[in-house]
Amino acid sequence: MNSISNTQAIDPRVLKELLQLQTMSKLSLFADNSSSSSSDETSDFSELLNTLMGQGVGMGTDPLDTSDLNQSLSNLPSALGALNKSYTPLQSLSQSTSVTQFEGLIGQASLKYGVDTSLVKAVIQQESSFNHQAVSSAGAKGLMQLMDGTSSGYGVTNPFDPKQNIDAGTHFLSGLLKKYNGNEGVALAAYNAGPGRVDRLGIKTDQDLLSKLQFLPKETQAYVSKVLDHRAKFSL
């Protein structure tokens, strides 16, 4: 049979929601077209939707009215906007869980060394994305990406231990903030590029940093901006 009975009919509203979800799925693919799992899910979804449409899904035995479909598509922008406000990316959920996991250790170190918790979190976010086992190509380790020399200088025996790493990293950051009289931008530049490099350029204040930023490595230039941006978000 080419049609289905009234008892098997699917409300057009359900189909509209399927169309909306399919569109959102395609939009996510634009953001990351390298995800094979997303592609597979979209393919399965499209197959389901095409099957329903091929059955002439609608009210009663009539196929879906074209006006219904057009109306559904015209409503997509507002629907997507509403969904976007309530949607939390998986990466954000993971990040939130990680922050919570280390909240206590960050709070202890921040209080101990007088550094704002949001700044410590921002540094950790930029350095390791809260991965306590992270290792950089230069050999920096752990949450706050401590080099071996820094670790040993602050008595760290295991840089992958979150407590030791956060304590030492915050202690180091505190020392830089004091050295540069609370100029956070300069302290962050020194954290990334090393205080020696910053000092050789005669950078002592954030104003100095702005005027001589181009003489620092591009990585450091981006680092300072990104950490301050993270800090603003963690301060909310």
PDB file of C-alpha atoms in Angstrom:
ATOM      1  CA  MET A   1       0.000   0.000   0.000  1.00  0.00           C
ATOM      2  CA  ASN A   2       1.164   3.546  -0.788  1.00  0.00           C
ATOM      3  CA  SER A   3      -0.372   5.134   2.292  1.00  0.00           C
ATOM      4  CA  ILE A   4      -0.656   4.345   5.967  1.00  0.00           C
ATOM      5  CA  SER A   5      -3.764   4.162   8.093  1.00  0.00           C
ATOM      6  CA  ASN A   6      -4.962   6.862  10.465  1.00  0.00           C
ATOM      7  CA  THR A   7      -3.792   4.820  13.436  1.00  0.00           C
ATOM      8  CA  GLN A   8      -0.254   4.718  11.996  1.00  0.00           C
ATOM      9  CA  ALA A   9      -0.103   8.407  10.970  1.00  0.00           C
ATOM     10  CA  ILE A  10       2.544  10.635  12.434  1.00  0.00           C
ATOM     11  CA  ASP A  11       1.682  14.170  13.448  1.00  0.00           C
ATOM     12  CA  PRO A  12       3.255  16.720  11.041  1.00  0.00           C
ATOM     13  CA  ARG A  13       4.672  18.483  14.088  1.00  0.00           C
ATOM     14  CA  VAL A  14       6.895  15.479  14.695  1.00  0.00           C
ATOM     15  CA  LEU A  15       8.133  15.636  11.126  1.00  0.00           C
ATOM     16  CA  LYS A  16       8.832  19.342  11.484  1.00  0.00           C
ATOM     17  CA  GLU A  17      10.976  18.631  14.498  1.00  0.00           C
ATOM     18  CA  LEU A  18      12.833  15.977  12.523  1.00  0.00           C
ATOM     19  CA  LEU A  19      13.477  18.483   9.745  1.00  0.00           C
ATOM     20  CA  GLN A  20      14.743  21.031  12.254  1.00  0.00           C
ATOM     21  CA  LEU A  21      17.036  18.503  13.909  1.00  0.00           C
ATOM     22  CA  GLN A  22      18.382  17.421  10.533  1.00  0.00           C
ATOM     23  CA  THR A  23      19.220  21.017   9.678  1.00  0.00           C
ATOM     24  CA  MET A  24      21.010  21.464  13.011  1.00  0.00           C
ATOM     25  CA  SER A  25      22.942  18.270  12.390  1.00  0.00           C
ATOM     26  CA  LYS A  26      24.109  19.622   9.031  1.00  0.00           C
ATOM     27  CA  LEU A  27      25.134  22.898  10.624  1.00  0.00           C
ATOM     28  CA  SER A  28      27.316  21.028  13.113  1.00  0.00           C
ATOM     29  CA  LEU A  29      29.024  19.317  10.197  1.00  0.00           C
ATOM     30  CA  PHE A  30      30.025  22.693   8.781  1.00  0.00           C
ATOM     31  CA  ALA A  31      31.777  23.395  12.083  1.00  0.00           C
ATOM     32  CA  ASP A  32      33.678  20.094  12.003  1.00  0.00           C
ATOM     33  CA  ASN A  33      33.517  18.200   8.729  1.00  0.00           C
ATOM     34  CA  SER A  34      36.241  15.832   9.917  1.00  0.00           C
ATOM     35  CA  SER A  35      33.950  14.026  12.341  1.00  0.00           C
ATOM     36  CA  SER A  36      33.069  10.642  10.898  1.00  0.00           C
ATOM     37  CA  SER A  37      30.677   9.854  13.741  1.00  0.00           C
ATOM     38  CA  SER A  38      28.665  13.022  13.041  1.00  0.00           C
ATOM     39  CA  SER A  39      28.540  12.094   9.361  1.00  0.00           C
ATOM     40  CA  ASP A  40      27.269   8.602  10.169  1.00  0.00           C
ATOM     41  CA  GLU A  41      24.602   9.956  12.502  1.00  0.00           C
ATOM     42  CA  THR A  42      23.454  12.454   9.862  1.00  0.00           C
ATOM     43  CA  SER A  43      23.275   9.693   7.268  1.00  0.00           C
ATOM     44  CA  ASP A  44      21.155   7.507   9.565  1.00  0.00           C
ATOM     45  CA  PHE A  45      18.927  10.470  10.370  1.00  0.00           C
ATOM     46  CA  SER A  46      18.431  11.308   6.690  1.00  0.00           C
ATOM     47  CA  GLU A  47      17.520   7.700   5.957  1.00  0.00           C
ATOM     48  CA  LEU A  48      14.887   7.738   8.695  1.00  0.00           C
ATOM     49  CA  LEU A  49      13.457  11.041   7.487  1.00  0.00           C
ATOM     50  CA  ASN A  50      13.356   9.917   3.855  1.00  0.00           C
ATOM     51  CA  THR A  51      11.615   6.710   4.863  1.00  0.00           C
ATOM     52  CA  LEU A  52       8.922   8.629   6.721  1.00  0.00           C
ATOM     53  CA  MET A  53       8.416  11.029   3.820  1.00  0.00           C
ATOM     54  CA  GLY A  54       8.339   8.155   1.366  1.00  0.00           C
ATOM     55  CA  GLN A  55       5.490   6.654   3.353  1.00  0.00           C
ATOM     56  CA  GLY A  56       3.469   9.798   2.811  1.00  0.00           C
ATOM     57  CA  VAL A  57       3.498  10.753   6.449  1.00  0.00           C
ATOM     58  CA  GLY A  58       0.831  13.289   7.306  1.00  0.00           C
ATOM     59  CA  MET A  59      -2.573  13.578   8.829  1.00  0.00           C
ATOM     60  CA  GLY A  60      -4.687  10.587   7.914  1.00  0.00           C
ATOM     61  CA  THR A  61      -3.799   8.978   4.583  1.00  0.00           C
ATOM     62  CA  ASP A  62      -2.698  12.120   2.736  1.00  0.00           C
ATOM     63  CA  PRO A  63       0.972  12.783   2.026  1.00  0.00           C
ATOM     64  CA  LEU A  64       2.644  15.703   3.762  1.00  0.00           C
ATOM     65  CA  ASP A  65       1.215  18.963   2.497  1.00  0.00           C
ATOM     66  CA  THR A  66       3.847  21.136   0.798  1.00  0.00           C
ATOM     67  CA  SER A  67       2.655  24.194   2.677  1.00  0.00           C
ATOM     68  CA  ASP A  68       3.394  22.383   5.945  1.00  0.00           C
ATOM     69  CA  LEU A  69       6.941  21.722   4.819  1.00  0.00           C
ATOM     70  CA  ASN A  70       7.480  25.302   3.650  1.00  0.00           C
ATOM     71  CA  GLN A  71       6.094  26.647   6.919  1.00  0.00           C
ATOM     72  CA  SER A  72       8.412  24.336   8.854  1.00  0.00           C
ATOM     73  CA  LEU A  73      11.428  25.563   6.922  1.00  0.00           C
ATOM     74  CA  SER A  74      10.447  29.204   7.372  1.00  0.00           C
ATOM     75  CA  ASN A  75      10.319  28.659  11.136  1.00  0.00           C
ATOM     76  CA  LEU A  76      13.835  27.208  11.271  1.00  0.00           C
ATOM     77  CA  PRO A  77      15.770  30.432  11.996  1.00  0.00           C
ATOM     78  CA  SER A  78      13.786  31.226  15.149  1.00  0.00           C
ATOM     79  CA  ALA A  79      13.743  27.580  16.192  1.00  0.00           C
ATOM     80  CA  LEU A  80      17.493  27.285  15.773  1.00  0.00           C
ATOM     81  CA  GLY A  81      18.009  30.472  17.733  1.00  0.00           C
ATOM     82  CA  ALA A  82      15.981  29.141  20.641  1.00  0.00           C
ATOM     83  CA  LEU A  83      17.764  25.800  20.580  1.00  0.00           C
ATOM     84  CA  ASN A  84      21.156  27.464  20.398  1.00  0.00           C
ATOM     85  CA  LYS A  85      20.527  29.368  23.626  1.00  0.00           C
ATOM     86  CA  SER A  86      19.926  26.165  25.538  1.00  0.00           C
ATOM     87  CA  TYR A  87      22.589  24.074  23.799  1.00  0.00           C
ATOM     88  CA  THR A  88      25.852  23.364  25.621  1.00  0.00           C
ATOM     89  CA  PRO A  89      28.663  21.895  23.480  1.00  0.00           C
ATOM     90  CA  LEU A  90      30.180  18.653  24.718  1.00  0.00           C
ATOM     91  CA  GLN A  91      33.546  20.369  24.993  1.00  0.00           C
ATOM     92  CA  SER A  92      32.102  22.934  27.396  1.00  0.00           C
ATOM     93  CA  LEU A  93      30.512  20.211  29.490  1.00  0.00           C
ATOM     94  CA  SER A  94      33.859  18.427  29.709  1.00  0.00           C
ATOM     95  CA  GLN A  95      35.626  21.656  30.597  1.00  0.00           C
ATOM     96  CA  SER A  96      33.055  22.449  33.295  1.00  0.00           C
ATOM     97  CA  THR A  97      33.518  19.004  34.848  1.00  0.00           C
ATOM     98  CA  SER A  98      37.309  19.447  34.848  1.00  0.00           C
ATOM     99  CA  VAL A  99      37.087  22.842  36.509  1.00  0.00           C
ATOM    100  CA  THR A 100      34.875  21.379  39.205  1.00  0.00           C
ATOM    101  CA  GLN A 101      37.281  18.483  39.681  1.00  0.00           C
ATOM    102  CA  PHE A 102      40.179  20.824  40.503  1.00  0.00           C
ATOM    103  CA  GLU A 103      38.182  23.632  42.115  1.00  0.00           C
ATOM    104  CA  GLY A 104      39.341  22.811  45.641  1.00  0.00           C
ATOM    105  CA  LEU A 105      43.044  22.644  44.751  1.00  0.00           C
ATOM    106  CA  ILE A 106      42.829  25.879  42.767  1.00  0.00           C
ATOM    107  CA  GLY A 107      41.073  27.603  45.655  1.00  0.00           C
ATOM    108  CA  GLN A 108      43.712  26.471  48.151  1.00  0.00           C
ATOM    109  CA  ALA A 109      46.634  27.595  45.997  1.00  0.00           C
ATOM    110  CA  SER A 110      44.976  30.899  45.110  1.00  0.00           C
ATOM    111  CA  LEU A 111      44.374  31.725  48.771  1.00  0.00           C
ATOM    112  CA  LYS A 112      47.861  30.578  49.777  1.00  0.00           C
ATOM    113  CA  TYR A 113      49.674  32.749  47.232  1.00  0.00           C
ATOM    114  CA  GLY A 114      47.207  35.613  46.821  1.00  0.00           C
ATOM    115  CA  VAL A 115      46.322  35.010  43.172  1.00  0.00           C
ATOM    116  CA  ASP A 116      42.767  35.391  41.897  1.00  0.00           C
ATOM    117  CA  THR A 117      41.175  31.983  41.245  1.00  0.00           C
ATOM    118  CA  SER A 118      39.864  33.091  37.854  1.00  0.00           C
ATOM    119  CA  LEU A 119      43.416  33.888  36.709  1.00  0.00           C
ATOM    120  CA  VAL A 120      44.727  30.489  37.830  1.00  0.00           C
ATOM    121  CA  LYS A 121      41.844  28.764  36.038  1.00  0.00           C
ATOM    122  CA  ALA A 122      42.500  30.831  32.924  1.00  0.00           C
ATOM    123  CA  VAL A 123      46.163  29.830  32.860  1.00  0.00           C
ATOM    124  CA  ILE A 124      45.272  26.156  33.315  1.00  0.00           C
ATOM    125  CA  GLN A 125      42.663  26.374  30.575  1.00  0.00           C
ATOM    126  CA  GLN A 126      45.138  27.825  28.115  1.00  0.00           C
ATOM    127  CA  GLU A 127      48.082  25.676  29.156  1.00  0.00           C
ATOM    128  CA  SER A 128      46.472  22.234  29.302  1.00  0.00           C
ATOM    129  CA  SER A 129      42.682  22.477  28.978  1.00  0.00           C
ATOM    130  CA  PHE A 130      42.580  20.948  32.479  1.00  0.00           C
ATOM    131  CA  ASN A 131      44.419  17.810  31.366  1.00  0.00           C
ATOM    132  CA  HIS A 132      46.712  16.924  34.286  1.00  0.00           C
ATOM    133  CA  GLN A 133      48.687  14.505  32.087  1.00  0.00           C
ATOM    134  CA  ALA A 134      49.429  17.012  29.324  1.00  0.00           C
ATOM    135  CA  VAL A 135      52.983  17.221  27.958  1.00  0.00           C
ATOM    136  CA  SER A 136      54.053  19.886  25.470  1.00  0.00           C
ATOM    137  CA  SER A 137      56.563  19.480  22.644  1.00  0.00           C
ATOM    138  CA  ALA A 138      58.985  21.553  24.741  1.00  0.00           C
ATOM    139  CA  GLY A 139      58.631  19.197  27.691  1.00  0.00           C
ATOM    140  CA  ALA A 140      56.310  21.275  29.898  1.00  0.00           C
ATOM    141  CA  LYS A 141      54.144  19.023  32.040  1.00  0.00           C
ATOM    142  CA  GLY A 142      50.817  18.874  33.817  1.00  0.00           C
ATOM    143  CA  LEU A 143      47.948  21.273  34.377  1.00  0.00           C
ATOM    144  CA  MET A 144      50.023  24.452  34.474  1.00  0.00           C
ATOM    145  CA  GLN A 145      52.675  23.130  32.060  1.00  0.00           C
ATOM    146  CA  LEU A 146      55.718  23.379  34.311  1.00  0.00           C
ATOM    147  CA  MET A 147      59.184  22.948  32.863  1.00  0.00           C
ATOM    148  CA  ASP A 148      61.448  20.582  34.797  1.00  0.00           C
ATOM    149  CA  GLY A 149      63.607  23.419  36.083  1.00  0.00           C
ATOM    150  CA  THR A 150      60.594  25.277  37.459  1.00  0.00           C
ATOM    151  CA  SER A 151      59.196  22.102  38.980  1.00  0.00           C
ATOM    152  CA  SER A 152      62.396  21.267  40.815  1.00  0.00           C
ATOM    153  CA  GLY A 153      62.753  24.858  41.974  1.00  0.00           C
ATOM    154  CA  TYR A 154      59.402  24.635  43.724  1.00  0.00           C
ATOM    155  CA  GLY A 155      59.936  21.156  45.143  1.00  0.00           C
ATOM    156  CA  VAL A 156      57.686  19.270  42.753  1.00  0.00           C
ATOM    157  CA  THR A 157      58.416  15.543  42.740  1.00  0.00           C
ATOM    158  CA  ASN A 158      55.602  14.592  40.356  1.00  0.00           C
ATOM    159  CA  PRO A 159      54.494  17.284  37.871  1.00  0.00           C
ATOM    160  CA  PHE A 160      51.484  15.176  36.909  1.00  0.00           C
ATOM    161  CA  ASP A 161      50.133  15.303  40.448  1.00  0.00           C
ATOM    162  CA  PRO A 162      47.404  18.002  40.286  1.00  0.00           C
ATOM    163  CA  LYS A 163      48.020  19.266  43.815  1.00  0.00           C
ATOM    164  CA  GLN A 164      51.781  19.701  43.356  1.00  0.00           C
ATOM    165  CA  ASN A 165      51.421  21.151  39.877  1.00  0.00           C
ATOM    166  CA  ILE A 166      48.749  23.711  40.768  1.00  0.00           C
ATOM    167  CA  ASP A 167      50.577  24.729  43.937  1.00  0.00           C
ATOM    168  CA  ALA A 168      53.891  25.263  42.135  1.00  0.00           C
ATOM    169  CA  GLY A 169      52.330  26.910  39.086  1.00  0.00           C
ATOM    170  CA  THR A 170      50.328  29.328  41.217  1.00  0.00           C
ATOM    171  CA  HIS A 171      53.405  30.048  43.354  1.00  0.00           C
ATOM    172  CA  PHE A 172      55.400  30.831  40.212  1.00  0.00           C
ATOM    173  CA  LEU A 173      52.597  33.029  38.838  1.00  0.00           C
ATOM    174  CA  SER A 174      52.357  34.842  42.176  1.00  0.00           C
ATOM    175  CA  GLY A 175      56.072  35.611  42.061  1.00  0.00           C
ATOM    176  CA  LEU A 176      55.733  37.057  38.562  1.00  0.00           C
ATOM    177  CA  LEU A 177      52.796  39.246  39.600  1.00  0.00           C
ATOM    178  CA  LYS A 178      54.851  40.618  42.480  1.00  0.00           C
ATOM    179  CA  LYS A 179      57.924  41.120  40.272  1.00  0.00           C
ATOM    180  CA  TYR A 180      55.889  43.163  37.784  1.00  0.00           C
ATOM    181  CA  ASN A 181      53.845  45.061  40.400  1.00  0.00           C
ATOM    182  CA  GLY A 182      50.536  43.417  39.589  1.00  0.00           C
ATOM    183  CA  ASN A 183      50.693  43.995  35.823  1.00  0.00           C
ATOM    184  CA  GLU A 184      48.923  40.811  34.790  1.00  0.00           C
ATOM    185  CA  GLY A 185      49.698  41.062  31.080  1.00  0.00           C
ATOM    186  CA  VAL A 186      53.445  41.269  31.747  1.00  0.00           C
ATOM    187  CA  ALA A 187      53.278  38.440  34.287  1.00  0.00           C
ATOM    188  CA  LEU A 188      51.478  36.228  31.754  1.00  0.00           C
ATOM    189  CA  ALA A 189      53.987  37.080  29.027  1.00  0.00           C
ATOM    190  CA  ALA A 190      56.788  36.106  31.422  1.00  0.00           C
ATOM    191  CA  TYR A 191      54.976  32.899  32.368  1.00  0.00           C
ATOM    192  CA  ASN A 192      54.912  31.906  28.716  1.00  0.00           C
ATOM    193  CA  ALA A 193      58.143  33.331  27.285  1.00  0.00           C
ATOM    194  CA  GLY A 194      60.218  33.500  30.457  1.00  0.00           C
ATOM    195  CA  PRO A 195      60.961  36.556  32.619  1.00  0.00           C
ATOM    196  CA  GLY A 196      64.454  36.903  31.124  1.00  0.00           C
ATOM    197  CA  ARG A 197      63.089  37.599  27.654  1.00  0.00           C
ATOM    198  CA  VAL A 198      60.562  40.099  29.012  1.00  0.00           C
ATOM    199  CA  ASP A 199      63.217  41.890  31.051  1.00  0.00           C
ATOM    200  CA  ARG A 200      65.643  42.153  28.115  1.00  0.00           C
ATOM    201  CA  LEU A 201      62.954  44.071  26.239  1.00  0.00           C
ATOM    202  CA  GLY A 202      62.539  46.446  29.159  1.00  0.00           C
ATOM    203  CA  ILE A 203      58.894  45.498  29.652  1.00  0.00           C
ATOM    204  CA  LYS A 204      57.758  46.390  33.154  1.00  0.00           C
ATOM    205  CA  THR A 205      54.138  47.490  32.794  1.00  0.00           C
ATOM    206  CA  ASP A 206      51.158  46.478  30.692  1.00  0.00           C
ATOM    207  CA  GLN A 207      51.619  49.724  28.754  1.00  0.00           C
ATOM    208  CA  ASP A 208      55.185  48.652  27.948  1.00  0.00           C
ATOM    209  CA  LEU A 209      53.841  45.292  26.880  1.00  0.00           C
ATOM    210  CA  LEU A 210      51.404  46.863  24.427  1.00  0.00           C
ATOM    211  CA  SER A 211      54.092  48.991  22.820  1.00  0.00           C
ATOM    212  CA  LYS A 212      56.618  46.147  22.540  1.00  0.00           C
ATOM    213  CA  LEU A 213      54.332  43.170  22.081  1.00  0.00           C
ATOM    214  CA  GLN A 214      55.506  42.674  18.485  1.00  0.00           C
ATOM    215  CA  PHE A 215      59.012  41.873  19.742  1.00  0.00           C
ATOM    216  CA  LEU A 216      57.759  38.859  21.675  1.00  0.00           C
ATOM    217  CA  PRO A 217      57.080  35.486  20.016  1.00  0.00           C
ATOM    218  CA  LYS A 218      53.710  35.274  18.255  1.00  0.00           C
ATOM    219  CA  GLU A 219      52.803  32.422  20.585  1.00  0.00           C
ATOM    220  CA  THR A 220      53.273  34.726  23.573  1.00  0.00           C
ATOM    221  CA  GLN A 221      51.304  37.529  21.950  1.00  0.00           C
ATOM    222  CA  ALA A 222      48.346  35.190  21.445  1.00  0.00           C
ATOM    223  CA  TYR A 223      48.841  33.577  24.855  1.00  0.00           C
ATOM    224  CA  VAL A 224      48.370  36.783  26.834  1.00  0.00           C
ATOM    225  CA  SER A 225      45.201  37.680  24.940  1.00  0.00           C
ATOM    226  CA  LYS A 226      43.689  34.218  25.266  1.00  0.00           C
ATOM    227  CA  VAL A 227      44.417  33.882  28.990  1.00  0.00           C
ATOM    228  CA  LEU A 228      42.859  37.263  29.739  1.00  0.00           C
ATOM    229  CA  ASP A 229      39.830  36.257  27.685  1.00  0.00           C
ATOM    230  CA  HIS A 230      39.521  33.001  29.646  1.00  0.00           C
ATOM    231  CA  ARG A 231      39.854  34.928  32.872  1.00  0.00           C
ATOM    232  CA  ALA A 232      36.959  37.207  31.971  1.00  0.00           C
ATOM    233  CA  LYS A 233      34.777  34.137  31.353  1.00  0.00           C
ATOM    234  CA  PHE A 234      35.795  32.451  34.605  1.00  0.00           C
ATOM    235  CA  SER A 235      35.033  35.683  36.473  1.00  0.00           C
ATOM    236  CA  LEU A 236      31.363  35.603  35.460  1.00  0.00           C
TER     237      LEU A 236
END
